[in-house]
Amino acid sequence: MQTGVLKLKLRSLNNNKATRLLSLSEIFTVCVRFHWGRIETLKTTNTTVIHRDCYREARELFHLPASTIQQARDKAVAAYRAHLERKKRDRRSNPPTFRRTLPLRLAAENLRIFPDKSVVRITTPDGFLWLPVLIPSCFAERVKLPHGVSELVRKGDDWFLMLAVKSPDVPVPDRERPHFGLDLGLAQLAVLAGPGVAKFFDGKPLRYTRSRYFRYRQALQAKRKVGMVKRSKGREYLWATNHNHKVSREIVDTVAKASGILHVENLTGIRERCKGTAKINRMLSGWTFAQLLQFITYKAAACGVTVIAEDPRHTSQRCSRCGHTERGNRTKQAAFACKACGYRLNADLNAARNLAARGACPSGVGGVTPPGRSGAESGEPKVARLSRHRGNRNLASSS
Ligand SMILES: [Zn+2]
């Protein structure tokens, strides 16, 4: 199910209706503040605990339908969750104040829309409230879809209904799916590129933790504390595994949201095919990248995202704008500057875009292989499996 929100303007309301609507919004806002206060004391996001603690009291205090009180509780819980999330990133983050009147939330059962009469009916504790609404012809069909939790918002003297509608999923044909490329590296652990997306996953935390553990173990080894060395290795492994879980989750979610196809570097057999590439040697010395790809593969399978393993050769030397491929394009480790068209960008982002471009031109290499080095020595299909990864093997083919 996909949800969309239709913004519908209400026709001007008479005084009585406007007052009733405004007072409902205000009571709802106070109800959210009440729940927020309780949540702050309880320090929980568990709705059952919160419900037990304050539902009865809220029913007595607020003249609102039961489901609207639940919506107020959910709104406060969501705000608390977002606040905790922000606090994790920045300790100084302030809690929300709910000073302004909030939009009135309506559970699906409290709202009914009559398209042919151009009215919406909302349930209030004092009976139904009928509101005239403007339905543009472009929304005429979509307002009939089943709807979810919607909101009534006031802007100046106008009221709007933000109607959440659920439309059944329409499978996107492979040809129209956006292609994403994922470049792995050391300065950036991973760079994800796709239409309108450029995400960088900094390699610094990983490098820092690894070197810290390395130095710690050196010191232990000097004192011949073998048991502690072992335990420290276990802790490092746990830390890095957790880090890979987070990174892979974000990558897969981004691609899944766009119903895209993800192109990753194929690490299998890379040692034979690309002898002596400094980057490859460094990458293979750690297990991190193989594990990251393994996590991405199984998470992608769960979300219905197709992962295609691509031959990573020349992705760092090719210009993602004009296709010109030359070693000199890579001026520094981090910078890419095309000798042919002068395009400049982050080198890892350029590589990720090149990987994404492999999917966009399925006829073959799409200018990735320079003339003279046709890549014939491999003779294998462009699409390979990440065979080293135990998790999931159903990587679909690109055709
Ligand atoms: Zn270029």
Short mmCIF file of C-alpha atoms and ligand atoms in Angstrom, two decimals:
data_model
loop_
_atom_site.label_atom_id
_atom_site.label_comp_id
_atom_site.label_asym_id
_atom_site.label_seq_id
_atom_site.Cartn_x
_atom_site.Cartn_y
_atom_site.Cartn_z
CA MET A 1 0.00 0.00 0.00
CA GLN A 2 1.19 3.46 -0.85
CA THR A 3 -0.21 6.46 0.97
CA GLY A 4 -0.59 9.86 -0.52
CA VAL A 5 -2.01 13.07 0.90
CA LEU A 6 -4.57 15.14 -0.97
CA LYS A 7 -4.85 18.76 0.09
CA LEU A 8 -8.49 19.87 -0.15
CA LYS A 9 -9.70 23.35 0.70
CA LEU A 10 -12.88 23.77 2.72
CA ARG A 11 -15.46 26.25 1.47
CA SER A 12 -15.82 29.25 3.78
CA LEU A 13 -17.48 28.13 6.99
CA ASN A 14 -20.25 29.85 8.82
CA ASN A 15 -19.44 31.23 12.25
CA ASN A 16 -20.88 28.36 14.19
CA LYS A 17 -18.93 25.69 12.26
CA ALA A 18 -15.71 27.70 12.32
CA THR A 19 -15.95 28.12 16.09
CA ARG A 20 -16.67 24.44 16.66
CA LEU A 21 -13.75 23.39 14.48
CA LEU A 22 -11.36 25.81 16.12
CA SER A 23 -12.36 24.75 19.61
CA LEU A 24 -11.87 21.08 18.66
CA SER A 25 -8.36 21.88 17.41
CA GLU A 26 -7.57 23.72 20.60
CA ILE A 27 -8.82 20.93 22.85
CA PHE A 28 -6.84 18.46 20.74
CA THR A 29 -3.68 20.56 21.20
CA VAL A 30 -4.15 20.71 24.97
CA CYS A 31 -4.70 16.95 24.93
CA VAL A 32 -1.39 16.45 23.08
CA ARG A 33 0.36 18.64 25.66
CA PHE A 34 -1.20 16.59 28.47
CA HIS A 35 0.12 13.35 26.96
CA TRP A 36 3.51 14.90 26.31
CA GLY A 37 3.78 15.83 29.98
CA ARG A 38 2.96 12.27 31.04
CA ILE A 39 5.38 10.76 28.54
CA GLU A 40 8.16 13.00 29.80
CA THR A 41 7.61 11.74 33.35
CA LEU A 42 7.15 8.11 32.32
CA LYS A 43 10.07 8.29 29.88
CA THR A 44 8.60 5.69 27.59
CA THR A 45 7.33 5.36 24.05
CA ASN A 46 5.30 2.28 24.90
CA THR A 47 1.71 3.16 23.99
CA THR A 48 0.23 0.45 26.22
CA VAL A 49 1.99 1.84 29.28
CA ILE A 50 0.90 5.37 28.42
CA HIS A 51 -2.66 4.26 27.75
CA ARG A 52 -2.90 2.53 31.12
CA ASP A 53 -1.48 5.56 32.85
CA CYS A 54 -3.61 8.31 31.44
CA TYR A 55 -6.45 7.18 29.20
CA ARG A 56 -9.18 7.37 31.83
CA GLU A 57 -8.06 10.75 33.05
CA ALA A 58 -7.86 12.07 29.49
CA ARG A 59 -11.43 10.88 28.80
CA GLU A 60 -12.64 12.89 31.78
CA LEU A 61 -10.59 15.98 31.02
CA PHE A 62 -11.12 16.33 27.29
CA HIS A 63 -14.40 16.56 25.47
CA LEU A 64 -13.20 14.57 22.45
CA PRO A 65 -14.08 11.25 20.79
CA ALA A 66 -12.06 8.30 22.11
CA SER A 67 -10.23 7.84 18.84
CA THR A 68 -9.21 11.50 18.78
CA ILE A 69 -7.69 11.11 22.23
CA GLN A 70 -5.76 8.15 20.89
CA GLN A 71 -4.56 10.30 18.00
CA ALA A 72 -3.35 12.93 20.50
CA ARG A 73 -1.48 10.23 22.40
CA ASP A 74 0.12 8.92 19.20
CA LYS A 75 1.10 12.41 18.17
CA ALA A 76 2.82 12.99 21.53
CA VAL A 77 4.56 9.60 21.30
CA ALA A 78 5.82 10.38 17.79
CA ALA A 79 7.08 13.77 18.97
CA TYR A 80 8.86 12.12 21.92
CA ARG A 81 10.48 9.57 19.60
CA ALA A 82 11.66 12.30 17.24
CA HIS A 83 12.96 14.25 20.21
CA LEU A 84 14.99 11.26 21.47
CA GLU A 85 16.34 10.74 17.97
CA ARG A 86 17.45 14.38 17.75
CA LYS A 87 18.94 14.20 21.21
CA LYS A 88 21.06 11.25 20.20
CA ARG A 89 22.65 13.43 17.55
CA ASP A 90 22.77 16.66 19.51
CA ARG A 91 22.58 16.80 23.30
CA ARG A 92 21.38 20.39 23.34
CA SER A 93 18.28 19.62 21.30
CA ASN A 94 15.18 21.14 22.91
CA PRO A 95 11.89 19.31 23.41
CA PRO A 96 8.90 20.54 21.38
CA THR A 97 6.65 23.10 23.09
CA PHE A 98 3.33 22.64 21.21
CA ARG A 99 2.75 26.34 21.72
CA ARG A 100 0.74 26.80 18.54
CA THR A 101 -2.59 25.17 17.88
CA LEU A 102 -1.98 21.85 16.18
CA PRO A 103 -3.86 20.51 13.17
CA LEU A 104 -6.81 18.40 14.25
CA ARG A 105 -6.14 14.75 13.62
CA LEU A 106 -8.95 12.51 12.52
CA ALA A 107 -8.88 8.75 12.67
CA ALA A 108 -10.21 7.02 9.56
CA GLU A 109 -13.51 6.14 11.25
CA ASN A 110 -14.13 9.74 12.31
CA LEU A 111 -14.06 11.08 8.81
CA ARG A 112 -16.31 10.36 5.92
CA ILE A 113 -16.20 12.04 2.56
CA PHE A 114 -19.18 12.38 0.20
CA PRO A 115 -17.67 13.31 -3.16
CA ASP A 116 -20.92 13.83 -5.06
CA LYS A 117 -22.23 16.23 -2.39
CA SER A 118 -18.78 17.84 -1.84
CA VAL A 119 -18.98 17.52 1.93
CA VAL A 120 -16.96 15.81 4.64
CA ARG A 121 -18.51 14.59 7.82
CA ILE A 122 -16.44 14.47 10.98
CA THR A 123 -17.42 12.93 14.28
CA THR A 124 -17.38 15.19 17.31
CA PRO A 125 -18.56 14.48 20.86
CA ASP A 126 -21.60 16.64 20.09
CA GLY A 127 -22.60 14.80 16.96
CA PHE A 128 -21.60 15.09 13.34
CA LEU A 129 -20.07 18.21 11.90
CA TRP A 130 -20.65 18.65 8.17
CA LEU A 131 -18.04 20.65 6.31
CA PRO A 132 -18.33 21.77 2.67
CA VAL A 133 -15.19 20.92 0.72
CA LEU A 134 -13.82 21.75 -2.74
CA ILE A 135 -12.84 18.66 -4.70
CA PRO A 136 -10.88 19.50 -7.85
CA SER A 137 -11.67 17.24 -10.80
CA CYS A 138 -8.12 15.83 -10.77
CA PHE A 139 -8.81 14.37 -7.30
CA ALA A 140 -12.33 13.16 -8.12
CA GLU A 141 -11.26 9.50 -8.37
CA ARG A 142 -8.64 9.49 -5.65
CA VAL A 143 -10.90 10.85 -2.90
CA LYS A 144 -12.90 7.63 -3.25
CA LEU A 145 -9.89 5.49 -2.21
CA PRO A 146 -9.85 4.19 1.36
CA HIS A 147 -8.39 6.80 3.65
CA GLY A 148 -6.20 6.79 6.72
CA VAL A 149 -5.49 9.24 9.53
CA SER A 150 -6.08 12.71 8.09
CA GLU A 151 -5.77 16.25 9.42
CA LEU A 152 -7.68 19.51 9.36
CA VAL A 153 -5.31 22.45 9.21
CA ARG A 154 -6.06 26.14 9.61
CA LYS A 155 -4.10 28.71 7.62
CA GLY A 156 -5.28 32.21 8.33
CA ASP A 157 -9.03 32.16 7.78
CA ASP A 158 -8.90 29.10 5.54
CA TRP A 159 -9.20 25.48 6.52
CA PHE A 160 -7.68 22.58 4.61
CA LEU A 161 -8.33 18.88 4.80
CA MET A 162 -5.15 16.87 4.38
CA LEU A 163 -6.75 13.65 3.28
CA ALA A 164 -4.48 10.59 3.49
CA VAL A 165 -5.49 8.06 0.85
CA LYS A 166 -4.22 4.53 0.41
CA SER A 167 -3.68 3.33 -3.12
CA PRO A 168 -2.90 -0.28 -3.94
CA ASP A 169 0.68 -0.92 -5.02
CA VAL A 170 1.29 -0.83 -8.72
CA PRO A 171 4.37 -2.87 -9.56
CA VAL A 172 6.96 -0.75 -11.35
CA PRO A 173 8.35 -2.43 -14.46
CA ASP A 174 12.11 -3.03 -14.31
CA ARG A 175 12.77 -0.72 -17.23
CA GLU A 176 11.34 2.28 -15.41
CA ARG A 177 13.06 1.66 -12.11
CA PRO A 178 15.72 4.12 -11.05
CA HIS A 179 19.26 2.76 -10.85
CA PHE A 180 21.46 3.31 -7.81
CA GLY A 181 25.21 2.73 -7.58
CA LEU A 182 27.13 1.96 -4.40
CA ASP A 183 30.86 2.58 -4.27
CA LEU A 184 32.85 1.14 -1.38
CA GLY A 185 36.04 2.68 -0.15
CA LEU A 186 38.09 3.79 2.79
CA ALA A 187 37.80 7.56 2.95
CA GLN A 188 34.10 7.04 2.48
CA LEU A 189 32.96 3.66 3.69
CA ALA A 190 30.23 3.81 1.07
CA VAL A 191 28.75 6.32 -1.34
CA LEU A 192 25.25 5.82 -2.67
CA ALA A 193 24.28 7.61 -5.88
CA GLY A 194 20.97 7.58 -7.71
CA PRO A 195 18.48 9.98 -9.23
CA GLY A 196 18.47 12.94 -6.86
CA VAL A 197 20.42 10.99 -4.23
CA ALA A 198 24.04 11.34 -3.13
CA LYS A 199 24.66 9.81 0.28
CA PHE A 200 28.05 9.61 1.92
CA PHE A 201 28.85 7.18 4.71
CA ASP A 202 32.02 8.47 6.30
CA GLY A 203 34.73 5.88 6.91
CA LYS A 204 36.21 7.84 9.78
CA PRO A 205 34.38 6.18 12.71
CA LEU A 206 35.41 2.77 11.44
CA ARG A 207 39.03 3.76 10.86
CA TYR A 208 39.24 5.46 14.22
CA THR A 209 37.79 2.53 16.16
CA ARG A 210 39.96 0.04 14.37
CA SER A 211 43.18 1.90 15.05
CA ARG A 212 42.19 2.46 18.67
CA TYR A 213 41.58 -1.25 19.20
CA PHE A 214 44.78 -2.03 17.32
CA ARG A 215 46.89 0.15 19.61
CA TYR A 216 45.12 -1.18 22.69
CA ARG A 217 45.89 -4.76 21.66
CA GLN A 218 49.51 -3.92 20.95
CA ALA A 219 49.84 -2.66 24.48
CA LEU A 220 48.17 -5.82 25.83
CA GLN A 221 50.36 -8.06 23.74
CA ALA A 222 53.44 -6.43 25.15
CA LYS A 223 52.18 -7.51 28.56
CA ARG A 224 51.25 -10.96 27.21
CA LYS A 225 47.61 -10.68 28.20
CA VAL A 226 46.25 -13.12 25.65
CA GLY A 227 42.74 -13.43 27.06
CA MET A 228 42.18 -9.71 27.02
CA VAL A 229 43.43 -9.50 23.45
CA LYS A 230 40.83 -12.04 22.41
CA ARG A 231 38.03 -10.26 24.20
CA SER A 232 39.03 -6.98 22.64
CA LYS A 233 38.83 -8.58 19.19
CA GLY A 234 35.31 -9.72 19.98
CA ARG A 235 34.27 -6.25 21.04
CA GLU A 236 35.73 -4.69 17.91
CA TYR A 237 33.87 -7.21 15.79
CA LEU A 238 30.58 -6.40 17.53
CA TRP A 239 31.08 -2.68 17.07
CA ALA A 240 31.87 -2.95 13.37
CA THR A 241 29.01 -5.41 12.77
CA ASN A 242 26.57 -3.01 14.38
CA HIS A 243 27.95 -0.18 12.27
CA ASN A 244 27.50 -2.23 9.10
CA HIS A 245 23.94 -3.04 10.11
CA LYS A 246 23.09 0.65 10.41
CA VAL A 247 24.76 1.64 7.15
CA SER A 248 23.21 -1.22 5.17
CA ARG A 249 19.77 -0.44 6.60
CA GLU A 250 19.96 3.16 5.45
CA ILE A 251 21.21 2.20 1.98
CA VAL A 252 18.52 -0.42 1.42
CA ASP A 253 15.75 1.83 2.76
CA THR A 254 16.77 4.64 0.41
CA VAL A 255 16.72 2.36 -2.63
CA ALA A 256 13.51 0.62 -1.54
CA LYS A 257 11.73 3.95 -1.13
CA ALA A 258 12.42 4.75 -4.79
CA SER A 259 11.67 1.11 -5.82
CA GLY A 260 15.11 1.16 -7.38
CA ILE A 261 17.74 -1.33 -8.45
CA LEU A 262 21.05 -1.32 -6.61
CA HIS A 263 24.35 -1.87 -8.41
CA VAL A 264 27.22 -2.85 -6.15
CA GLU A 265 30.82 -3.81 -6.73
CA ASN A 266 31.47 -7.49 -7.21
CA LEU A 267 34.23 -8.47 -4.83
CA THR A 268 34.34 -12.14 -5.81
CA GLY A 269 37.36 -13.13 -7.85
CA ILE A 270 38.50 -9.57 -7.83
CA ARG A 271 41.94 -10.57 -6.66
CA GLU A 272 42.59 -12.49 -9.85
CA ARG A 273 41.00 -10.02 -12.17
CA CYS A 274 42.50 -6.82 -10.87
CA LYS A 275 45.97 -7.64 -9.70
CA GLY A 276 47.75 -5.12 -7.58
CA THR A 277 45.11 -2.43 -7.40
CA ALA A 278 45.94 -0.66 -4.19
CA LYS A 279 42.32 -0.07 -3.28
CA ILE A 280 41.33 -3.68 -3.83
CA ASN A 281 44.24 -4.96 -1.76
CA ARG A 282 43.31 -2.77 1.16
CA MET A 283 39.67 -3.63 0.87
CA LEU A 284 40.25 -7.35 0.87
CA SER A 285 42.52 -7.20 3.89
CA GLY A 286 39.47 -6.54 6.07
CA TRP A 287 36.23 -8.43 6.20
CA THR A 288 34.21 -5.26 6.59
CA PHE A 289 33.21 -4.77 2.97
CA ALA A 290 32.21 -8.36 2.38
CA GLN A 291 30.05 -8.17 5.49
CA LEU A 292 28.51 -4.87 4.47
CA LEU A 293 27.60 -6.34 1.07
CA GLN A 294 26.21 -9.43 2.74
CA PHE A 295 23.97 -7.33 4.99
CA ILE A 296 22.84 -5.21 2.05
CA THR A 297 22.00 -8.35 0.07
CA TYR A 298 19.79 -9.95 2.68
CA LYS A 299 18.09 -6.72 3.71
CA ALA A 300 17.44 -5.91 0.06
CA ALA A 301 15.86 -9.32 -0.49
CA ALA A 302 13.47 -8.65 2.39
CA CYS A 303 12.42 -5.30 0.87
CA GLY A 304 12.14 -6.54 -2.71
CA VAL A 305 15.15 -4.54 -3.88
CA THR A 306 17.17 -6.11 -6.69
CA VAL A 307 20.93 -6.11 -6.13
CA ILE A 308 23.27 -6.56 -9.08
CA ALA A 309 26.97 -7.18 -8.61
CA GLU A 310 29.03 -5.33 -11.21
CA ASP A 311 32.62 -5.54 -12.32
CA PRO A 312 34.14 -2.51 -10.57
CA ARG A 313 36.99 -1.95 -13.03
CA HIS A 314 37.42 1.57 -14.38
CA THR A 315 34.56 2.95 -12.33
CA SER A 316 37.01 5.30 -10.65
CA GLN A 317 38.64 6.47 -13.90
CA ARG A 318 35.54 7.03 -15.99
CA CYS A 319 33.82 10.39 -16.14
CA SER A 320 30.22 9.93 -15.07
CA ARG A 321 29.13 12.84 -17.29
CA CYS A 322 30.83 12.25 -20.66
CA GLY A 323 32.17 8.70 -20.31
CA HIS A 324 35.78 9.66 -20.99
CA THR A 325 38.01 7.09 -19.30
CA GLU A 326 41.59 7.91 -18.39
CA ARG A 327 43.76 7.27 -15.39
CA GLY A 328 44.70 10.96 -15.26
CA ASN A 329 41.11 11.89 -14.53
CA ARG A 330 41.69 11.05 -10.91
CA THR A 331 43.78 13.98 -9.77
CA LYS A 332 43.87 13.21 -6.09
CA GLN A 333 42.51 10.42 -3.94
CA ALA A 334 39.32 12.29 -3.23
CA ALA A 335 38.91 14.47 -6.32
CA PHE A 336 37.84 13.66 -9.84
CA ALA A 337 38.45 16.06 -12.71
CA CYS A 338 37.64 14.96 -16.26
CA LYS A 339 40.38 15.70 -18.80
CA ALA A 340 37.87 15.77 -21.64
CA CYS A 341 34.96 17.82 -20.33
CA GLY A 342 36.39 19.36 -17.17
CA TYR A 343 33.70 17.91 -14.89
CA ARG A 344 34.77 17.98 -11.25
CA LEU A 345 33.27 16.12 -8.34
CA ASN A 346 34.05 13.82 -5.42
CA ALA A 347 35.84 10.77 -6.79
CA ASP A 348 33.77 8.23 -4.85
CA LEU A 349 30.51 9.84 -5.90
CA ASN A 350 31.71 9.69 -9.50
CA ALA A 351 32.42 5.97 -9.11
CA ALA A 352 29.01 5.35 -7.56
CA ARG A 353 27.33 7.16 -10.46
CA ASN A 354 29.28 5.04 -12.92
CA LEU A 355 27.98 1.90 -11.23
CA ALA A 356 24.43 3.24 -11.42
CA ALA A 357 24.99 4.04 -15.09
CA ARG A 358 25.72 0.36 -15.85
CA GLY A 359 22.07 -0.36 -15.28
CA ALA A 360 20.93 2.56 -17.39
CA CYS A 361 22.74 1.23 -20.47
CA PRO A 362 22.13 -2.52 -20.32
CA SER A 363 23.57 -3.04 -23.83
CA GLY A 364 26.95 -3.52 -22.25
CA VAL A 365 29.79 -1.61 -20.74
CA GLY A 366 28.55 1.84 -21.62
CA GLY A 367 31.98 3.29 -22.18
CA VAL A 368 33.36 1.92 -18.96
CA THR A 369 36.00 -0.19 -20.69
CA PRO A 370 38.46 1.91 -22.67
CA PRO A 371 39.44 0.78 -26.20
CA GLY A 372 42.39 -1.59 -26.29
CA ARG A 373 41.51 -3.11 -22.93
CA SER A 374 38.25 -4.65 -23.88
CA GLY A 375 38.01 -6.72 -20.76
CA ALA A 376 37.92 -9.87 -22.86
CA GLU A 377 40.12 -11.70 -20.41
CA SER A 378 37.24 -12.16 -18.07
CA GLY A 379 34.79 -13.56 -20.63
CA GLU A 380 32.24 -13.96 -17.87
CA PRO A 381 28.82 -12.43 -17.78
CA LYS A 382 28.68 -8.88 -16.52
CA VAL A 383 26.28 -9.92 -13.81
CA ALA A 384 27.93 -12.09 -11.25
CA ARG A 385 26.73 -13.43 -7.95
CA LEU A 386 28.06 -12.39 -4.64
CA SER A 387 28.84 -16.02 -4.16
CA ARG A 388 30.98 -15.51 -1.13
CA HIS A 389 28.02 -14.31 0.85
CA ARG A 390 26.10 -17.01 2.51
CA GLY A 391 22.95 -15.07 3.28
CA ASN A 392 20.98 -14.71 0.15
CA ARG A 393 21.80 -15.90 -3.28
CA ASN A 394 18.89 -14.81 -5.35
CA LEU A 395 20.48 -11.83 -6.97
CA ALA A 396 18.41 -11.26 -10.04
CA SER A 397 20.05 -10.77 -13.39
CA SER A 398 20.11 -7.38 -15.01
CA SER A 399 18.33 -8.27 -18.22
ZN ZN B 1 33.97 14.13 -18.76
#
